[in-house]
């Protein structure tokens, strides 16, 4: 049986391989992709495929973690774009046929720690995966 | 049976309620909290409790989604701090006793969409949950 985790791993694997045929088979026709940080939304498999195909730069994606159950999952991947690493966190909803229907994705960026908690924290380096 | 999702829901519920006794029962003594964006790390339940107890402002947390299985889960919560909403995404690892051993947390911030994909995306407003 294919689990939601298998589906999400296959999604990232196909994306990294630029295997767009395989990538497309994992997506529902009417899928929606949300980027809450920019309030951008892409509707439909065709537009979402094109968004990925056209994404500029020499990008790579490595899965750090996938967790989920039933028809929902979350992934944490490490993206490398022109040598710079950044984490991406995505939430997935599958439809009844096991295809990806909704992806909601976050791209958290580095920021300076707020003052006042130095007595509780240590800093580490380099950035972890 | 208590699932990892139950534990994560109880964690956020106790946090929002400032029920620090209950919150502490969910945590392993040697837990570690990671904030990859600032490269901050907090070691141990006592320090992590204090970090939460001392966190400034009139903050509130509402769970948007929890997904997981076995000893791992991810949550997406909506934080409100002094009237400003922000999503937070956390990954959890439980120990053998079902207590939270590792929390890795991201606080994604709004940013302007890169140019060049306007033909594929629509913008929405207000920020979604």
Tab-separated table of N, CA and C in Angstrom, chain A residues 4-126:
chain	number	residue	atom	x	y	z
A	4	UNK	N	0.907	8.048	2.497
A	4	UNK	CA	1.071	9.475	2.189
A	4	UNK	C	2.556	9.855	2.220
A	5	UNK	N	3.314	9.201	3.076
A	5	UNK	CA	4.756	9.487	3.131
A	5	UNK	C	5.446	9.046	1.835
A	6	UNK	N	5.053	7.876	1.312
A	6	UNK	CA	5.606	7.424	0.026
A	6	UNK	C	5.323	8.453	-1.071
A	7	UNK	N	4.101	8.947	-1.081
A	7	UNK	CA	3.705	9.910	-2.120
A	7	UNK	C	4.537	11.185	-2.028
A	8	UNK	N	4.737	11.666	-0.821
A	8	UNK	CA	5.506	12.905	-0.643
A	8	UNK	C	6.984	12.678	-0.993
A	9	UNK	N	7.526	11.531	-0.631
A	9	UNK	CA	8.913	11.223	-1.021
A	9	UNK	C	9.045	11.142	-2.545
A	10	UNK	N	8.058	10.524	-3.203
A	10	UNK	CA	8.085	10.424	-4.666
A	10	UNK	C	7.982	11.810	-5.313
A	11	UNK	N	7.199	12.670	-4.716
A	11	UNK	CA	7.028	14.055	-5.203
A	11	UNK	C	8.366	14.781	-5.212
A	12	UNK	N	9.088	14.712	-4.093
A	12	UNK	CA	10.380	15.428	-4.020
A	12	UNK	C	11.436	14.768	-4.891
A	13	UNK	N	11.371	13.455	-4.961
A	13	UNK	CA	12.331	12.735	-5.795
A	13	UNK	C	12.136	13.097	-7.271
A	14	UNK	N	10.896	13.118	-7.722
A	14	UNK	CA	10.608	13.471	-9.125
A	14	UNK	C	10.975	14.924	-9.401
A	15	UNK	N	10.746	15.773	-8.427
A	15	UNK	CA	11.056	17.198	-8.586
A	15	UNK	C	12.571	17.383	-8.741
A	16	UNK	N	13.332	16.783	-7.855
A	16	UNK	CA	14.795	16.878	-7.924
A	16	UNK	C	15.321	16.294	-9.243
A	17	UNK	N	14.685	15.214	-9.716
A	17	UNK	CA	15.110	14.559	-10.966
A	17	UNK	C	14.586	15.282	-12.209
A	18	UNK	N	13.777	16.338	-12.020
A	18	UNK	CA	13.115	17.025	-13.159
A	18	UNK	C	12.353	16.005	-14.004
A	19	UNK	N	11.808	15.008	-13.339
A	19	UNK	CA	11.019	13.986	-14.029
A	19	UNK	C	9.560	14.457	-13.994
A	20	UNK	N	9.240	15.378	-14.920
A	20	UNK	CA	7.943	16.058	-14.840
A	20	UNK	C	6.773	15.143	-15.175
A	21	UNK	N	7.020	14.117	-15.956
A	21	UNK	CA	5.937	13.158	-16.233
A	21	UNK	C	5.537	12.427	-14.963
A	22	UNK	N	6.565	11.968	-14.261
A	22	UNK	CA	6.283	11.254	-13.006
A	22	UNK	C	5.692	12.215	-11.973
A	23	UNK	N	6.248	13.408	-11.907
A	23	UNK	CA	5.753	14.428	-10.978
A	23	UNK	C	4.247	14.660	-11.223
A	24	UNK	N	3.862	14.789	-12.487
A	24	UNK	CA	2.466	15.077	-12.836
A	24	UNK	C	1.517	13.969	-12.387
A	25	UNK	N	1.999	12.730	-12.425
A	25	UNK	CA	1.105	11.618	-12.044
A	25	UNK	C	0.739	11.658	-10.556
A	26	UNK	N	1.519	12.393	-9.775
A	26	UNK	CA	1.269	12.467	-8.331
A	26	UNK	C	0.262	13.554	-7.960
A	27	UNK	N	-0.092	14.401	-8.927
A	27	UNK	CA	-0.887	15.599	-8.652
A	27	UNK	C	-2.322	15.451	-9.154
A	28	UNK	N	-3.263	15.949	-8.369
A	28	UNK	CA	-4.655	16.038	-8.835
A	28	UNK	C	-4.750	17.155	-9.882
A	29	UNK	N	-5.633	16.973	-10.862
A	29	UNK	CA	-5.797	17.982	-11.928
A	29	UNK	C	-6.084	19.370	-11.358
A	30	UNK	N	-6.929	19.400	-10.328
A	30	UNK	CA	-7.376	20.687	-9.773
A	30	UNK	C	-6.600	21.055	-8.511
A	31	UNK	N	-5.369	20.603	-8.425
A	31	UNK	CA	-4.565	20.898	-7.228
A	31	UNK	C	-4.377	22.409	-7.046
A	32	UNK	N	-4.086	22.784	-5.803
A	32	UNK	CA	-3.815	24.189	-5.486
A	32	UNK	C	-2.545	24.251	-4.651
A	33	UNK	N	-1.715	25.221	-4.984
A	33	UNK	CA	-0.440	25.445	-4.280
A	33	UNK	C	-0.514	26.819	-3.619
A	34	UNK	N	-0.291	26.847	-2.316
A	34	UNK	CA	-0.362	28.099	-1.553
A	34	UNK	C	1.005	28.478	-0.999
A	35	UNK	N	1.342	29.734	-1.100
A	35	UNK	CA	2.543	30.279	-0.448
A	35	UNK	C	2.083	31.397	0.493
A	36	UNK	N	1.769	31.052	1.740
A	36	UNK	CA	1.181	32.060	2.634
A	36	UNK	C	2.073	33.287	2.870
A	37	UNK	N	3.382	33.120	2.770
A	37	UNK	CA	4.259	34.255	3.060
A	37	UNK	C	4.124	35.375	2.027
A	38	UNK	N	3.894	34.998	0.773
A	38	UNK	CA	3.723	35.996	-0.295
A	38	UNK	C	2.259	36.161	-0.687
A	39	UNK	N	1.390	35.329	-0.062
A	39	UNK	CA	-0.023	35.288	-0.435
A	39	UNK	C	-0.190	34.990	-1.930
A	40	UNK	N	0.644	34.079	-2.430
A	40	UNK	CA	0.514	33.631	-3.819
A	40	UNK	C	-0.196	32.272	-3.844
A	41	UNK	N	-0.954	32.073	-4.927
A	41	UNK	CA	-1.671	30.816	-5.090
A	41	UNK	C	-1.593	30.419	-6.555
A	42	UNK	N	-1.349	29.141	-6.783
A	42	UNK	CA	-1.330	28.607	-8.147
A	42	UNK	C	-2.396	27.536	-8.223
A	43	UNK	N	-3.265	27.646	-9.229
A	43	UNK	CA	-4.381	26.708	-9.368
A	43	UNK	C	-4.159	25.805	-10.567
A	44	UNK	N	-4.242	24.495	-10.319
A	44	UNK	CA	-4.228	23.541	-11.429
A	44	UNK	C	-2.862	22.932	-11.668
A	45	UNK	N	-2.893	21.665	-12.044
A	45	UNK	CA	-1.670	20.912	-12.278
A	45	UNK	C	-0.803	21.525	-13.373
A	46	UNK	N	-1.429	21.992	-14.461
A	46	UNK	CA	-0.651	22.513	-15.587
A	46	UNK	C	0.170	23.740	-15.164
A	47	UNK	N	-0.469	24.665	-14.456
A	47	UNK	CA	0.245	25.866	-14.017
A	47	UNK	C	1.318	25.522	-12.987
A	48	UNK	N	1.013	24.570	-12.127
A	48	UNK	CA	1.988	24.201	-11.092
A	48	UNK	C	3.209	23.500	-11.706
A	49	UNK	N	2.970	22.669	-12.704
A	49	UNK	CA	4.094	22.034	-13.412
A	49	UNK	C	4.983	23.101	-14.042
A	50	UNK	N	4.334	24.058	-14.691
A	50	UNK	CA	5.092	25.107	-15.367
A	50	UNK	C	5.883	25.941	-14.363
A	51	UNK	N	5.278	26.237	-13.224
A	51	UNK	CA	5.970	26.977	-12.156
A	51	UNK	C	7.254	26.252	-11.764
A	52	UNK	N	7.187	24.946	-11.605
A	52	UNK	CA	8.375	24.178	-11.215
A	52	UNK	C	9.386	24.086	-12.355
A	53	UNK	N	8.886	23.863	-13.560
A	53	UNK	CA	9.777	23.746	-14.720
A	53	UNK	C	10.525	25.052	-14.988
A	54	UNK	N	9.842	26.177	-14.744
A	54	UNK	CA	10.436	27.481	-15.059
A	54	UNK	C	11.241	28.057	-13.899
A	55	UNK	N	11.234	27.372	-12.750
A	55	UNK	CA	11.871	27.980	-11.569
A	55	UNK	C	13.357	28.217	-11.854
A	56	UNK	N	13.801	29.462	-11.722
A	56	UNK	CA	15.151	29.781	-12.185
A	56	UNK	C	16.249	29.290	-11.242
A	57	UNK	N	17.454	29.154	-11.791
A	57	UNK	CA	18.624	28.821	-10.968
A	57	UNK	C	18.895	27.330	-10.933
A	58	UNK	N	20.087	26.995	-10.446
A	58	UNK	CA	20.509	25.587	-10.333
A	58	UNK	C	20.076	25.059	-8.969
A	59	UNK	N	18.776	24.791	-8.836
A	59	UNK	CA	18.218	24.398	-7.539
A	59	UNK	C	18.255	22.884	-7.342
A	60	UNK	N	18.448	22.516	-6.075
A	60	UNK	CA	18.406	21.111	-5.680
A	60	UNK	C	17.617	20.993	-4.391
A	61	UNK	N	17.020	19.819	-4.207
A	61	UNK	CA	16.160	19.595	-3.052
A	61	UNK	C	16.497	18.256	-2.419
A	62	UNK	N	16.752	18.259	-1.122
A	62	UNK	CA	17.020	17.012	-0.397
A	62	UNK	C	16.046	16.919	0.767
A	63	UNK	N	15.403	15.778	0.897
A	63	UNK	CA	14.415	15.602	1.963
A	63	UNK	C	15.123	15.426	3.303
A	64	UNK	N	14.765	16.238	4.259
A	64	UNK	CA	15.245	16.088	5.633
A	64	UNK	C	14.290	15.205	6.420
A	65	UNK	N	12.998	15.424	6.223
A	65	UNK	CA	12.012	14.645	6.966
A	65	UNK	C	10.639	14.697	6.307
A	66	UNK	N	9.933	13.587	6.379
A	66	UNK	CA	8.518	13.540	5.987
A	66	UNK	C	7.764	12.852	7.109
A	67	UNK	N	6.643	13.430	7.508
A	67	UNK	CA	5.822	12.791	8.530
A	67	UNK	C	4.356	12.993	8.160
A	68	UNK	N	3.542	11.983	8.432
A	68	UNK	CA	2.134	12.123	8.095
A	68	UNK	C	1.386	10.842	8.330
A	69	UNK	N	0.105	10.897	8.031
A	69	UNK	CA	-0.759	9.745	8.245
A	69	UNK	C	-2.065	10.006	7.500
A	70	UNK	N	-2.686	8.943	7.038
A	70	UNK	CA	-3.962	9.110	6.350
A	70	UNK	C	-3.758	9.893	5.068
A	71	UNK	N	-4.445	11.039	4.956
A	71	UNK	CA	-4.349	11.836	3.737
A	71	UNK	C	-3.610	13.151	3.951
A	72	UNK	N	-2.890	13.253	5.076
A	72	UNK	CA	-2.140	14.487	5.325
A	72	UNK	C	-0.696	14.169	5.672
A	73	UNK	N	0.194	15.069	5.296
A	73	UNK	CA	1.606	14.928	5.650
A	73	UNK	C	2.264	16.298	5.653
A	74	UNK	N	3.465	16.323	6.241
A	74	UNK	CA	4.309	17.516	6.194
A	74	UNK	C	5.704	17.066	5.796
A	75	UNK	N	6.393	17.902	5.051
A	75	UNK	CA	7.794	17.612	4.738
A	75	UNK	C	8.656	18.805	5.094
A	76	UNK	N	9.903	18.495	5.386
A	76	UNK	CA	10.938	19.496	5.608
A	76	UNK	C	12.040	19.123	4.623
A	77	UNK	N	12.274	19.972	3.663
A	77	UNK	CA	13.338	19.712	2.698
A	77	UNK	C	14.387	20.805	2.812
A	78	UNK	N	15.598	20.460	2.407
A	78	UNK	CA	16.666	21.448	2.345
A	78	UNK	C	16.905	21.766	0.879
A	79	UNK	N	16.659	23.012	0.534
A	79	UNK	CA	16.854	23.480	-0.830
A	79	UNK	C	18.245	24.088	-0.950
A	80	UNK	N	18.887	23.847	-2.062
A	80	UNK	CA	20.156	24.522	-2.358
A	80	UNK	C	19.981	25.245	-3.679
A	81	UNK	N	20.147	26.553	-3.667
A	81	UNK	CA	19.977	27.360	-4.880
A	81	UNK	C	21.236	28.192	-5.047
A	82	UNK	N	21.954	27.921	-6.130
A	82	UNK	CA	23.208	28.631	-6.391
A	82	UNK	C	24.115	28.601	-5.146
A	83	UNK	N	24.175	27.441	-4.507
A	83	UNK	CA	25.087	27.243	-3.376
A	83	UNK	C	24.568	27.664	-2.017
A	84	UNK	N	23.383	28.288	-1.971
A	84	UNK	CA	22.828	28.745	-0.688
A	84	UNK	C	21.744	27.768	-0.220
A	85	UNK	N	21.890	27.272	1.010
A	85	UNK	CA	20.900	26.339	1.568
A	85	UNK	C	19.768	27.083	2.256
A	86	UNK	N	18.565	26.573	2.070
A	86	UNK	CA	17.413	27.122	2.794
A	86	UNK	C	16.418	25.999	3.050
A	87	UNK	N	15.830	25.961	4.251
A	87	UNK	CA	14.798	24.957	4.491
A	87	UNK	C	13.480	25.372	3.837
A	88	UNK	N	12.691	24.385	3.469
A	88	UNK	CA	11.319	24.622	3.022
A	88	UNK	C	10.431	23.620	3.740
A	89	UNK	N	9.290	24.084	4.205
A	89	UNK	CA	8.343	23.224	4.919
A	89	UNK	C	7.024	23.239	4.161
A	90	UNK	N	6.503	22.054	3.874
A	90	UNK	CA	5.294	21.935	3.048
A	90	UNK	C	4.276	21.043	3.747
A	91	UNK	N	3.021	21.433	3.649
A	91	UNK	CA	1.920	20.600	4.138
A	91	UNK	C	1.138	20.102	2.932
A	92	UNK	N	0.803	18.816	2.972
A	92	UNK	CA	0.150	18.159	1.841
A	92	UNK	C	-1.216	17.612	2.255
A	93	UNK	N	-2.167	17.742	1.329
A	93	UNK	CA	-3.466	17.053	1.441
A	93	UNK	C	-3.651	16.213	0.190
A	94	UNK	N	-3.989	14.955	0.394
A	94	UNK	CA	-4.273	14.069	-0.733
A	94	UNK	C	-5.783	13.964	-0.961
A	95	UNK	N	-6.165	13.663	-2.211
A	95	UNK	CA	-7.579	13.386	-2.477
A	95	UNK	C	-7.854	11.894	-2.245
A	96	UNK	N	-9.082	11.476	-2.539
A	96	UNK	CA	-9.465	10.080	-2.272
A	96	UNK	C	-8.668	9.086	-3.091
A	97	UNK	N	-8.169	9.537	-4.249
A	97	UNK	CA	-7.390	8.659	-5.133
A	97	UNK	C	-5.909	8.639	-4.749
A	98	UNK	N	-5.553	9.391	-3.707
A	98	UNK	CA	-4.157	9.399	-3.261
A	98	UNK	C	-3.293	10.415	-3.999
A	99	UNK	N	-3.937	11.302	-4.774
A	99	UNK	CA	-3.161	12.338	-5.461
A	99	UNK	C	-3.098	13.617	-4.620
A	100	UNK	N	-2.054	14.372	-4.857
A	100	UNK	CA	-1.834	15.592	-4.075
A	100	UNK	C	-2.787	16.680	-4.554
A	101	UNK	N	-3.587	17.173	-3.614
A	101	UNK	CA	-4.656	18.119	-3.956
A	101	UNK	C	-4.311	19.532	-3.465
A	102	UNK	N	-3.681	19.628	-2.313
A	102	UNK	CA	-3.287	20.939	-1.782
A	102	UNK	C	-1.865	20.830	-1.248
A	103	UNK	N	-1.048	21.816	-1.602
A	103	UNK	CA	0.292	21.979	-1.025
A	103	UNK	C	0.358	23.393	-0.462
A	104	UNK	N	0.724	23.496	0.803
A	104	UNK	CA	0.917	24.808	1.427
A	104	UNK	C	2.368	24.864	1.878
A	105	UNK	N	3.100	25.836	1.383
A	105	UNK	CA	4.556	25.791	1.559
A	105	UNK	C	5.107	27.068	2.185
A	106	UNK	N	6.079	26.856	3.064
A	106	UNK	CA	6.750	27.959	3.759
A	106	UNK	C	8.244	27.910	3.472
A	107	UNK	N	8.815	29.094	3.299
A	107	UNK	CA	10.255	29.228	3.072
A	107	UNK	C	10.835	30.153	4.147
A	108	UNK	N	11.159	29.594	5.303
A	108	UNK	CA	11.643	30.437	6.410
A	108	UNK	C	13.061	30.941	6.139
A	109	UNK	N	13.292	32.209	6.450
A	109	UNK	CA	14.606	32.809	6.214
A	109	UNK	C	15.306	33.098	7.534
A	110	UNK	N	16.636	33.177	7.513
A	110	UNK	CA	17.380	33.488	8.736
A	110	UNK	C	17.001	34.870	9.276
A	111	UNK	N	17.033	35.024	10.587
A	111	UNK	CA	16.844	36.348	11.195
A	111	UNK	C	17.679	36.411	12.469
A	112	UNK	N	17.886	37.614	12.950
A	112	UNK	CA	18.675	37.785	14.170
A	112	UNK	C	17.821	37.469	15.397
A	113	UNK	N	18.379	36.762	16.381
A	113	UNK	CA	17.593	36.441	17.582
A	113	UNK	C	17.200	37.715	18.330
A	114	UNK	N	15.967	37.766	18.843
A	114	UNK	CA	15.581	38.885	19.693
A	114	UNK	C	16.448	38.916	20.956
A	115	UNK	N	16.676	40.101	21.482
A	115	UNK	CA	17.441	40.240	22.732
A	115	UNK	C	16.608	39.740	23.910
A	116	UNK	N	17.270	39.363	24.982
A	116	UNK	CA	16.574	39.054	26.232
A	116	UNK	C	16.480	37.587	26.578
A	117	UNK	N	16.991	36.717	25.707
A	117	UNK	CA	16.909	35.295	26.040
A	117	UNK	C	18.275	34.624	25.980
A	118	UNK	N	19.307	35.439	26.027
A	118	UNK	CA	20.675	34.913	25.939
A	118	UNK	C	20.993	33.969	27.095
A	119	UNK	N	20.323	34.137	28.242
A	119	UNK	CA	20.579	33.283	29.409
A	119	UNK	C	20.016	31.873	29.227
A	120	UNK	N	19.209	31.678	28.180
A	120	UNK	CA	18.578	30.371	27.992
A	120	UNK	C	19.072	29.647	26.743
A	121	UNK	N	19.647	30.371	25.814
A	121	UNK	CA	19.974	29.770	24.509
A	121	UNK	C	21.474	29.727	24.254
A	122	UNK	N	21.851	28.788	23.397
A	122	UNK	CA	23.190	28.796	22.809
A	122	UNK	C	23.015	28.981	21.302
A	123	UNK	N	24.014	29.522	20.632
A	123	UNK	CA	23.982	29.623	19.169
A	123	UNK	C	24.804	28.491	18.585
A	124	UNK	N	24.390	27.960	17.469
A	124	UNK	CA	25.175	26.933	16.809
A	124	UNK	C	25.493	27.352	15.382
A	125	UNK	N	26.491	26.673	14.845
A	125	UNK	CA	26.958	27.002	13.513
A	125	UNK	C	27.658	25.779	12.957
A	126	UNK	N	27.501	25.399	11.710
A	126	UNK	CA	26.702	26.097	10.697
A	126	UNK	C	25.227	25.763	10.832
